[in-house]
GROMACS .gro file of C-alpha atoms in nm:
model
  408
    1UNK     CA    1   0.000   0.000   0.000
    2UNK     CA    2   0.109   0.353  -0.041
    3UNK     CA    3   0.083   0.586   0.161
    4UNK     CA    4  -0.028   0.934   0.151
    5UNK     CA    5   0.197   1.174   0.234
    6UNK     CA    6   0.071   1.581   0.321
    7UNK     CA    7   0.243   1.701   0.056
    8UNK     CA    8   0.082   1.499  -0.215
    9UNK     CA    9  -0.230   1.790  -0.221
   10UNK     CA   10   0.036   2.086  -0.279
   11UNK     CA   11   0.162   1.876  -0.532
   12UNK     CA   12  -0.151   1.819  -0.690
   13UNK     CA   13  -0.222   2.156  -0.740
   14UNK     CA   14   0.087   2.246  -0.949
   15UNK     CA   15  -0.008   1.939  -1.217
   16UNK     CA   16  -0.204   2.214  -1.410
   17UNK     CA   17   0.056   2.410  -1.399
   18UNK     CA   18   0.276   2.372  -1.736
   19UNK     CA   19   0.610   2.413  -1.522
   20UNK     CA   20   0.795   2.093  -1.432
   21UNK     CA   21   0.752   1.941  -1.067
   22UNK     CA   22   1.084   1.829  -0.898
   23UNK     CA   23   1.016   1.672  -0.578
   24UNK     CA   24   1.374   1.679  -0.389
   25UNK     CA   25   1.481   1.576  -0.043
   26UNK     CA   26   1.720   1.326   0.163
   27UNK     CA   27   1.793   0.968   0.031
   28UNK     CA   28   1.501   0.743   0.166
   29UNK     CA   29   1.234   0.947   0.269
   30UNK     CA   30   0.996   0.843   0.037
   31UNK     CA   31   1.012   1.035  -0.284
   32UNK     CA   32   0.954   0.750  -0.499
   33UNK     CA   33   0.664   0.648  -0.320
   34UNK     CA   34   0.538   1.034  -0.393
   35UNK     CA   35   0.628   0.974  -0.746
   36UNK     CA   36   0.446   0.622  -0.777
   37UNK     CA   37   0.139   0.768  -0.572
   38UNK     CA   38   0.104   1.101  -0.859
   39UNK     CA   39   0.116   0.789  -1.112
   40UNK     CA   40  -0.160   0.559  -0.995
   41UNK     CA   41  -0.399   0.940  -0.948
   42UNK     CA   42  -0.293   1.032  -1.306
   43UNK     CA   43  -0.372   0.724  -1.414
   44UNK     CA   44  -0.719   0.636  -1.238
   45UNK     CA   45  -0.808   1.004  -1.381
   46UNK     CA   46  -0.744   0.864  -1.778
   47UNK     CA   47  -0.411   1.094  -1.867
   48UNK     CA   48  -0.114   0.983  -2.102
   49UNK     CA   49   0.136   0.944  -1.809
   50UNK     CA   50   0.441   0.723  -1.807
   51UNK     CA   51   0.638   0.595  -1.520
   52UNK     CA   52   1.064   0.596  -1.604
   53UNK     CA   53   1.339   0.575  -1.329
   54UNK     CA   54   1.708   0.666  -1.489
   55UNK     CA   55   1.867   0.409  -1.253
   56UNK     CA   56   1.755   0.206  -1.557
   57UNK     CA   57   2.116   0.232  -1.785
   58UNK     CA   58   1.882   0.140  -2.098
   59UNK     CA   59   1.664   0.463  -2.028
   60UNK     CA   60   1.938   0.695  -1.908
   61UNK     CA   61   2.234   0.590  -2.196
   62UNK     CA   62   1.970   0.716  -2.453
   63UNK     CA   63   1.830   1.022  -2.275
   64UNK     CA   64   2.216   1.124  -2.242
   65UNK     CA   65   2.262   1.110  -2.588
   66UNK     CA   66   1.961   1.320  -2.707
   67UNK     CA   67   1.645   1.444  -2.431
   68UNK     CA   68   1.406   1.355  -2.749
   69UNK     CA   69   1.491   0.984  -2.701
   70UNK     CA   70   1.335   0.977  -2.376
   71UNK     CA   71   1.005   0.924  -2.621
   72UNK     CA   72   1.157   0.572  -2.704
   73UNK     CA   73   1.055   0.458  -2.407
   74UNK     CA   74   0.647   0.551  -2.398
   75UNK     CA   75   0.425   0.367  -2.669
   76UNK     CA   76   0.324   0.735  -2.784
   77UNK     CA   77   0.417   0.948  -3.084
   78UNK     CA   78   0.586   1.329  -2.960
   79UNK     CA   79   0.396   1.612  -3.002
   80UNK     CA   80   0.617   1.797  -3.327
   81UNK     CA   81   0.620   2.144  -3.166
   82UNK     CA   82   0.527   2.406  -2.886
   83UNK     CA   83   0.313   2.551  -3.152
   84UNK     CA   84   0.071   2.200  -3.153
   85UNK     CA   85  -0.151   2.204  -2.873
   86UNK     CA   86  -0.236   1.823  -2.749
   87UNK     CA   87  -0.599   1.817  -2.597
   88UNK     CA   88  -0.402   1.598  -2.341
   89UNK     CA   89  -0.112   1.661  -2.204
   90UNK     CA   90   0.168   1.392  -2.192
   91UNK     CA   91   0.287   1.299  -1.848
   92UNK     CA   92   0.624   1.198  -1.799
   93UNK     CA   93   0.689   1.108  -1.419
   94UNK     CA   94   1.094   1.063  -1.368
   95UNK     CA   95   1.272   0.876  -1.059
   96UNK     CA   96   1.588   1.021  -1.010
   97UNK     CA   97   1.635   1.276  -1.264
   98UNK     CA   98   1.986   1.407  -1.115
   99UNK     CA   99   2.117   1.094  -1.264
  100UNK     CA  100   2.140   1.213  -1.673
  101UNK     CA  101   2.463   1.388  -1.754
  102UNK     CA  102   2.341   1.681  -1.764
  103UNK     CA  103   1.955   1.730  -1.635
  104UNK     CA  104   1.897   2.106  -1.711
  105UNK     CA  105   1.979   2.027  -2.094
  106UNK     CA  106   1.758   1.807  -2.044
  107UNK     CA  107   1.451   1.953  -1.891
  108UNK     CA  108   1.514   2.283  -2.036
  109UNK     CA  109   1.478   2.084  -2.397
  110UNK     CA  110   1.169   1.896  -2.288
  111UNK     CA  111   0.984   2.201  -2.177
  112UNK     CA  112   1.115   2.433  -2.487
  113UNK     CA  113   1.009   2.212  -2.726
  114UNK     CA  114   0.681   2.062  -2.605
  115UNK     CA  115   0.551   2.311  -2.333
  116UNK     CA  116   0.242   2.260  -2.225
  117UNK     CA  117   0.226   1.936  -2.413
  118UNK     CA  118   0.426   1.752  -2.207
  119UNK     CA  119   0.473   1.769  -1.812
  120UNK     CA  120   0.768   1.608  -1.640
  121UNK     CA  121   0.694   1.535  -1.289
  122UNK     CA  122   1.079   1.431  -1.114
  123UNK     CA  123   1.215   1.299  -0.836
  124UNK     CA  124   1.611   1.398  -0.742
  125UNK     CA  125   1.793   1.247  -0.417
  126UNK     CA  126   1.926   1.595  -0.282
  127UNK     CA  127   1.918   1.996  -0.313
  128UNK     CA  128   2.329   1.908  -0.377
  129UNK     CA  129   2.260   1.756  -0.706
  130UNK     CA  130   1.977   2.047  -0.816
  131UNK     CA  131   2.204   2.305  -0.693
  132UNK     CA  132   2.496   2.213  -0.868
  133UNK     CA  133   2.304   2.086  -1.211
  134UNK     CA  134   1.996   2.294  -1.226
  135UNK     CA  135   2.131   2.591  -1.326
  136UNK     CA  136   1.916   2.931  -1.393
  137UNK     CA  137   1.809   2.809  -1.723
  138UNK     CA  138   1.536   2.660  -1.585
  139UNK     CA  139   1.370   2.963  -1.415
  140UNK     CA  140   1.016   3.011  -1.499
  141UNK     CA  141   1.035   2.608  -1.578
  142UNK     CA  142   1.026   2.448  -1.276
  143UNK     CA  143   0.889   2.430  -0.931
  144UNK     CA  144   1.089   2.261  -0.633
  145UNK     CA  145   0.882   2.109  -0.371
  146UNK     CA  146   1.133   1.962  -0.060
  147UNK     CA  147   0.986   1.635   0.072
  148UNK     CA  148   1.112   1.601   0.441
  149UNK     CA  149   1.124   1.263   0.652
  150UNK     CA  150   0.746   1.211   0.837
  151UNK     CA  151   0.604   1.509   1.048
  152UNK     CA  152   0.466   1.392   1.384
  153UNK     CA  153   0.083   1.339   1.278
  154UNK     CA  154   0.274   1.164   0.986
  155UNK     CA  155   0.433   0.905   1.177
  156UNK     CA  156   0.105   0.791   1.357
  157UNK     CA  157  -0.096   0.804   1.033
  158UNK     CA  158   0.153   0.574   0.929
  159UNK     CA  159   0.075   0.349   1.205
  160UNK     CA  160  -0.271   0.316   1.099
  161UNK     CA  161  -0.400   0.540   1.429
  162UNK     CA  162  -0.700   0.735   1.220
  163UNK     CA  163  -0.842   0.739   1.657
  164UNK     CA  164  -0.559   0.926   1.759
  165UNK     CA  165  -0.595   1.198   1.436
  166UNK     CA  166  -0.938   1.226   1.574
  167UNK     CA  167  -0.803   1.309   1.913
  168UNK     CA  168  -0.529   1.578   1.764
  169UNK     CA  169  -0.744   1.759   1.604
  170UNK     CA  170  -1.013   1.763   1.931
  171UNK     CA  171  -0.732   1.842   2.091
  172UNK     CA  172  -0.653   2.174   1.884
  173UNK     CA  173  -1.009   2.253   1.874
  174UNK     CA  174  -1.083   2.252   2.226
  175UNK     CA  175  -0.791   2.420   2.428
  176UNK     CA  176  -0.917   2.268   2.752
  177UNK     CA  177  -1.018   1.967   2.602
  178UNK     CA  178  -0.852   1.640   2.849
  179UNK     CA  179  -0.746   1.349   2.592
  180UNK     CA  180  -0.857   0.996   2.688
  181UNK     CA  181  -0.575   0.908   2.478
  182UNK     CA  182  -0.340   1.163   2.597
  183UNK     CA  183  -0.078   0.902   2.711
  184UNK     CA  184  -0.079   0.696   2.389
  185UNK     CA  185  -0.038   0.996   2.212
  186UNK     CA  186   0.259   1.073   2.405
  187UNK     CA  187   0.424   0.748   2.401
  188UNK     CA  188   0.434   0.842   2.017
  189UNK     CA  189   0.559   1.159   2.050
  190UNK     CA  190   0.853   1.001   2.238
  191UNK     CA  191   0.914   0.740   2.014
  192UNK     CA  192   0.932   1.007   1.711
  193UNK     CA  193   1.208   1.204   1.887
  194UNK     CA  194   1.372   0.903   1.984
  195UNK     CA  195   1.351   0.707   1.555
  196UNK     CA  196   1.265   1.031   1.395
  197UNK     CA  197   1.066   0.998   1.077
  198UNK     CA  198   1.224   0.799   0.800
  199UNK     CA  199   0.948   0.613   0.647
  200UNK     CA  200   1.095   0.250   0.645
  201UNK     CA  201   1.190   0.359   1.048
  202UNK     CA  202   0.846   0.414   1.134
  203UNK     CA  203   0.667   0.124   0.982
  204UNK     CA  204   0.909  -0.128   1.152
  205UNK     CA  205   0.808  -0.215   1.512
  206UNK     CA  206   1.075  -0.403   1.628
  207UNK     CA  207   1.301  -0.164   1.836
  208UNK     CA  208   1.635  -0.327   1.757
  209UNK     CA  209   1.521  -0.328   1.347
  210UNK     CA  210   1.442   0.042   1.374
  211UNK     CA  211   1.787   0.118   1.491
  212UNK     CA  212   1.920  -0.129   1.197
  213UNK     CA  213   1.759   0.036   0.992
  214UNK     CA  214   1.886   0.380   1.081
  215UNK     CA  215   2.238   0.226   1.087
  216UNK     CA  216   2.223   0.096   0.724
  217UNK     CA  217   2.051   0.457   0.646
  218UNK     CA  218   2.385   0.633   0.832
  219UNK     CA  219   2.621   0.352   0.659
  220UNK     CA  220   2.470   0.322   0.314
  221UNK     CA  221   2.313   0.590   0.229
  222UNK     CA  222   2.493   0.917   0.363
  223UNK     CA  223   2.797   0.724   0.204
  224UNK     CA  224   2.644   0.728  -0.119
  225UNK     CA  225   2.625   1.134  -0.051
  226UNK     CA  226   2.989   1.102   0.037
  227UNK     CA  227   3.082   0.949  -0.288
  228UNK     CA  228   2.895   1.129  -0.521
  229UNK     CA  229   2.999   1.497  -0.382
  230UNK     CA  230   3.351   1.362  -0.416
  231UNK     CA  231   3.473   1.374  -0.060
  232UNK     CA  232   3.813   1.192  -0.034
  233UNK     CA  233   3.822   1.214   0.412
  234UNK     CA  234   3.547   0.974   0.482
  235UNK     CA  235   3.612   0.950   0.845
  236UNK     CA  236   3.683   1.284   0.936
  237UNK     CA  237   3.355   1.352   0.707
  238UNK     CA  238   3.172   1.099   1.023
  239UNK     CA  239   3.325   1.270   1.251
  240UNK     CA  240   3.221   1.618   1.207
  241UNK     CA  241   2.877   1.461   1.174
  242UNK     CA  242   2.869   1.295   1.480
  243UNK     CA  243   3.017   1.621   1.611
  244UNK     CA  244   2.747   1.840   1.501
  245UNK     CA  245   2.485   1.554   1.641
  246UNK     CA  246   2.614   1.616   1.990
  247UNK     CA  247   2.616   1.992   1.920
  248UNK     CA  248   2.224   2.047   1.795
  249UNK     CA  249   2.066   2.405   1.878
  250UNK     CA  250   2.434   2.535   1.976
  251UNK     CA  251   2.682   2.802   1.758
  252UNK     CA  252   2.843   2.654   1.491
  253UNK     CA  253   3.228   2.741   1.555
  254UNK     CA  254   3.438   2.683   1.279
  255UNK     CA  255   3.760   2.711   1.423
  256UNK     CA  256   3.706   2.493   1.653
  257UNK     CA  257   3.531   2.228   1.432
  258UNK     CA  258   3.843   2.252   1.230
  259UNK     CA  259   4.061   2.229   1.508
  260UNK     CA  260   3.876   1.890   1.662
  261UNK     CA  261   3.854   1.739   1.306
  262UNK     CA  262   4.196   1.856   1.212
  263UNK     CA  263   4.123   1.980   0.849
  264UNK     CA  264   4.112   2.332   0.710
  265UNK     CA  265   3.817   2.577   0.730
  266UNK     CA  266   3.781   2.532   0.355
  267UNK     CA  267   3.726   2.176   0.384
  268UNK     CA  268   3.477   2.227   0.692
  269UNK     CA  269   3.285   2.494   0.507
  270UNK     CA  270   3.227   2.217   0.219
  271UNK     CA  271   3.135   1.914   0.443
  272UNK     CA  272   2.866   2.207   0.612
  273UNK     CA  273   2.786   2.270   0.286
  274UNK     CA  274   2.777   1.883   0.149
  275UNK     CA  275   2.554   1.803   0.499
  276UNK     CA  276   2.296   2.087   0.427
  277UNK     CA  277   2.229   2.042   0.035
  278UNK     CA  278   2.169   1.685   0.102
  279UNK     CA  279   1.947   1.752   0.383
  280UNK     CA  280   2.099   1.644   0.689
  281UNK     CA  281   2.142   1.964   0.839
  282UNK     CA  282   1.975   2.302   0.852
  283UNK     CA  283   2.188   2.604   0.965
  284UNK     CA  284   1.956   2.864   1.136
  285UNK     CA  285   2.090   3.244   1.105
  286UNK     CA  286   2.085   3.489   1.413
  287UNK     CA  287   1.818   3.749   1.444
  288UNK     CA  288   1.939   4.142   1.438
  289UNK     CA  289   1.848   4.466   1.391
  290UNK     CA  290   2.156   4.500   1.255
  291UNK     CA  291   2.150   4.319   0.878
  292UNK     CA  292   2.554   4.343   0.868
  293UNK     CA  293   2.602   4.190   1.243
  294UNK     CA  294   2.340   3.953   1.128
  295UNK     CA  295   2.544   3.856   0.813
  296UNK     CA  296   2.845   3.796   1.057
  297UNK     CA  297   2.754   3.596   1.344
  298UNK     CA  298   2.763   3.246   1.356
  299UNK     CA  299   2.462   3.030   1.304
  300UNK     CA  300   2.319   2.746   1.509
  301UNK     CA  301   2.229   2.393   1.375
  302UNK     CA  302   1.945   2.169   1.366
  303UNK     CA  303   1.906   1.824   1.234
  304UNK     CA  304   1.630   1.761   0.960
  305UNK     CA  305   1.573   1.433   1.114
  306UNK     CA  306   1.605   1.306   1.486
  307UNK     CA  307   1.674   0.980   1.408
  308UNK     CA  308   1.950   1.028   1.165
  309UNK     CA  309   2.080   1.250   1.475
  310UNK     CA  310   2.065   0.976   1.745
  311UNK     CA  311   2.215   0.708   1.569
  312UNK     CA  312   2.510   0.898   1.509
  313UNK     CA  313   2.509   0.952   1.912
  314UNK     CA  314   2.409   0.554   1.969
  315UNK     CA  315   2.129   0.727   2.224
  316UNK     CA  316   1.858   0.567   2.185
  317UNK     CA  317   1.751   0.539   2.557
  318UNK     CA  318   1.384   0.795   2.665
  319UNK     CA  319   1.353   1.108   2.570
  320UNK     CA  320   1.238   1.216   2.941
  321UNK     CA  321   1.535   1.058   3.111
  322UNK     CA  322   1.847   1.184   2.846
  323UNK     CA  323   2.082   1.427   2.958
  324UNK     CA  324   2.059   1.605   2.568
  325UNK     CA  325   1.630   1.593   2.596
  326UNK     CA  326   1.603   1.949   2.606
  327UNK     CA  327   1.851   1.957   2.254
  328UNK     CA  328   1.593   1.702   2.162
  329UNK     CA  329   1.305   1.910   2.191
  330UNK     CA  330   1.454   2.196   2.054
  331UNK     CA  331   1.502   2.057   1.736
  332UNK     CA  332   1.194   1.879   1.752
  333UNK     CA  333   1.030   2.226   1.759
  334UNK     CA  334   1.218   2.342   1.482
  335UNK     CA  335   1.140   2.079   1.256
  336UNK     CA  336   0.723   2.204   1.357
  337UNK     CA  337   0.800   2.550   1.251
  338UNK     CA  338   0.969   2.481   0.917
  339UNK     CA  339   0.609   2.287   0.852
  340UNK     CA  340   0.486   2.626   0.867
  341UNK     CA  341   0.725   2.893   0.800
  342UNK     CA  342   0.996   2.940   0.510
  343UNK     CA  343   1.329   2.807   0.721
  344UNK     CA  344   1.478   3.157   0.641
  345UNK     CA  345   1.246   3.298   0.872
  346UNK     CA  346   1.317   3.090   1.186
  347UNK     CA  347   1.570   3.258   1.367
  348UNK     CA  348   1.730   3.296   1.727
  349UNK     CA  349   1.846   3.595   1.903
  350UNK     CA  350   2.172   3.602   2.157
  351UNK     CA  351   2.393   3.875   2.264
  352UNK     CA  352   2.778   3.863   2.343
  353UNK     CA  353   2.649   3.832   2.723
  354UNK     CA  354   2.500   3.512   2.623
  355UNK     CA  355   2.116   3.619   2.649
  356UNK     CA  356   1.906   3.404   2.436
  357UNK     CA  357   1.574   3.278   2.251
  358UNK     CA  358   1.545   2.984   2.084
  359UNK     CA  359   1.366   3.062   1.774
  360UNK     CA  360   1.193   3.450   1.633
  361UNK     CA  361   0.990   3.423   1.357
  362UNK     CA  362   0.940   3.737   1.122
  363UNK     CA  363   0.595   3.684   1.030
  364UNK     CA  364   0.605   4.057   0.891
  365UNK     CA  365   0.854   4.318   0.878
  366UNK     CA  366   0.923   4.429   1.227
  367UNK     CA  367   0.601   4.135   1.399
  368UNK     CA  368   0.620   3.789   1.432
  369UNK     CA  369   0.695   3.556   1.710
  370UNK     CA  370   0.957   3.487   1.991
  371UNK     CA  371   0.949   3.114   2.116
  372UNK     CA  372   1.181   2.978   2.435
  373UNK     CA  373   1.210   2.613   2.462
  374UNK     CA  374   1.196   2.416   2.782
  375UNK     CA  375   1.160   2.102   2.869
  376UNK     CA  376   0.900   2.216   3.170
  377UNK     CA  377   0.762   2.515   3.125
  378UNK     CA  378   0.767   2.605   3.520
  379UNK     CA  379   1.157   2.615   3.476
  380UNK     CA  380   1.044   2.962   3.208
  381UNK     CA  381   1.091   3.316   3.410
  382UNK     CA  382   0.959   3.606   3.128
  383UNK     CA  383   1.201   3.844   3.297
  384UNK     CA  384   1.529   3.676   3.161
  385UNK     CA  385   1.404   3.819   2.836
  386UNK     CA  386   1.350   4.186   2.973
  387UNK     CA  387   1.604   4.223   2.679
  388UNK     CA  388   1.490   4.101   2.374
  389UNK     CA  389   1.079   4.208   2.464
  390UNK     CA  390   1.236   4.570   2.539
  391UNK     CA  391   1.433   4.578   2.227
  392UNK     CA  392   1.125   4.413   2.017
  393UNK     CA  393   0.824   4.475   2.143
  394UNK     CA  394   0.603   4.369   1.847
  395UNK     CA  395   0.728   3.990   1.909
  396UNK     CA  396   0.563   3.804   2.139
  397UNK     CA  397   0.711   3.600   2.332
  398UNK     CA  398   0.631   3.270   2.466
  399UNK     CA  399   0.744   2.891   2.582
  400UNK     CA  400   0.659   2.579   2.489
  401UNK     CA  401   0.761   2.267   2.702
  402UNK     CA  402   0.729   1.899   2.655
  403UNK     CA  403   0.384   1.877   2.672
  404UNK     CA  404   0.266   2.140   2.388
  405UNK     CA  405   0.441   1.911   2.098
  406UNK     CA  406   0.130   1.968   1.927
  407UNK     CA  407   0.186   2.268   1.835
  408UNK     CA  408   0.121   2.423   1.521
   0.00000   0.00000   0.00000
């Protein structure tokens, strides 16, 4: 069965649209599935769509040597130019597009010559590989859409729980509403920051498999990201990971990164940079009045999945009982925002005398929101942030704790 994942209906929307869909995000967390789901719709709705993958050498060998051959591989005649209008468009859906030789070329030529004919809806395995192939050629030709590992509500519609969606949303309904499932819910909730939200993670129930399975993801597949953006240091590659792991929601120092690791800031600047387009990482940028200060002060970093995060750790013991459960919920909590905000507007605000909030959120120019992080919310006192409230008085500030992972 496939599942349905909450980005399928923004998706849907943009199939009118004559632009091509790229769906992009980290190795494994379920973009294919995305891809075959859009099929079996198309299809069930009677369009012309084809289903190609270029890990298929056959497929890829001729699409290398000219885009138009990619039509040797549907049962249907071309369309002969942008000037003939189909009355159907053709839909070409495309696992792992990043793999031709050079895929602007070729969606660039497939949309030039046949646009609005034909619709390419693709799949690549990281922002590296559209960053560093998709050049500007394709503006006004394409739409990105990043798939991230599950969401929270995600991972428990994945375990079949449609009683516990019910409760959620009573739940956000009714502020004072008292959960009968409250504690199953939870249990959840603590299993998600423990496995985080890789798709073949949260189907398997066996504790000991999920943490296999997050192994192989760590050993297989991250080295497959290693190999194909060239890096020669593989273990000093691991060990900045597993550095940054046990560093989540703190400053990014690159001195001393470089130092620990014992390689140059050039080469740390491109393992960052390796670890964020193949989404790993996000670095979140400090909040200032100031834009220069802003532009000049180091970031902090969050992990785009938990799991991936504690197996590089081996922690895998309760959230509630971990030494590192407040870094835990902090980067929980930024994984909920970037559900709802662009990532470049979730920032965090500290001065050189080490005052702090977790996360502001420029909803508007000069408003948004201020959010502190604690794992109980009785440990908050407002008046540590006489500071920031003085200084910006049109963002309010609030906490969330443990118990408000709901929110949205």
């Amino acid at each position: 069965m496939i599942r349905q994942r909450h980005i399928n209906s923004q998706i849907i929307k943009h199939i009118p649209d004559k632009r091509h869909t790229i769906i992009t995000g980290a190795r494994q967390v379920g973009k294919t599935s995305v891809l075959k789901w859009l099929f079996q719709k198309l299809s069930q709705e009677s369009n012309q769509v084809w289903y190609l993958t270029f890990e298929d050498h056959r497929i890829l060998d001729s699409v290398n040597s000219h885009p138009v051959k990619i039509f040797d591989h549907i049962p249907v005649t071309p369309p002969l130019s942008m000037q003939q209008t189909l009355e159907q468009p053709i839909f070409l859906l495309i696992d792992e597009v990043q793999y031709a030789q050079d895929p602007t070329h070729f969606l660039k030529y497939i949309y030039d010559q046949y646009e609005g004919n034909v619709k390419i809806i693709a799949t690549g395995s990281s922002a590296f590989y559209i960053d560093r192939n998709f050049t500007d050629s394709l503006a006004g030709r394409k739409r990105i859409f990043n798939l991230s590992s599950l969401s929270l509500e995600e991972y428990i519609e994945f375990h079949d729980r449609p009683d516990l969606m019910a409760e959620i949303s009573a739940l956000r309904e009714k502020p004072d509403y008292i959960s009968p499932q409250q504690n199953t819910i939870r249990k959840f909730f603590f299993e998600y920051l423990t496995f985080g939200g890789y798709p073949a993670v949260a189907l398997e129930k066996d504790f000991n498999e999920k943490k296999f399975l997050l192994e192989e993801l760590k050993n297989a597949y991250v080295k497959r990201d290693i190999y194909e953006a060239d890096i020669k240091m593989e273990n000093r590659f691991f060990l900045l990971f597993q550095l940054l792991a046990d560093q989540t929601g703190e400053l990014i120092n690159k001195n001393e990164l470089a130092s620990t690791v014992q390689i140059d800031h050039g080469t740390i600047d491109y393992y960052l940079y390796t670890l964020e387009k193949c989404y790993h990482i996000h670095r979140v940028k400090p909040f200032f009045r100031n834009l220069r200060k802003e532009l000049t002060k180091m970031p902090k970093l969050y992990f785009n999945d938990l799991g991936m995060r504690n197996i590089l750790l081996n922690r895998f013991d309760g959230p509630e009982l971990r030494s590192d459960k407040g870094q835990l919920l902090e980067n929980y909590f930024f994984l909920r925002l970037k559900q709802k905000y662009d990532p470049d507007q979730i920032r965090f605000w500290r001065t050189t005398d080490q005052k702090e909030v977790d996360f502001v959120v420029e909803e508007q120019f000069g408003e948004g929101k201020a959010i502190e992080i604690k794992w109980l919310e009785k440990s908050f006192d407002p008046k540590k942030y006489n500071k920031f409230t003085e200084t910006y008085p049109f963002f309010d500030l609030s906490c969330l704790d443990s118990t408000q992972f709901l929110f949205r």
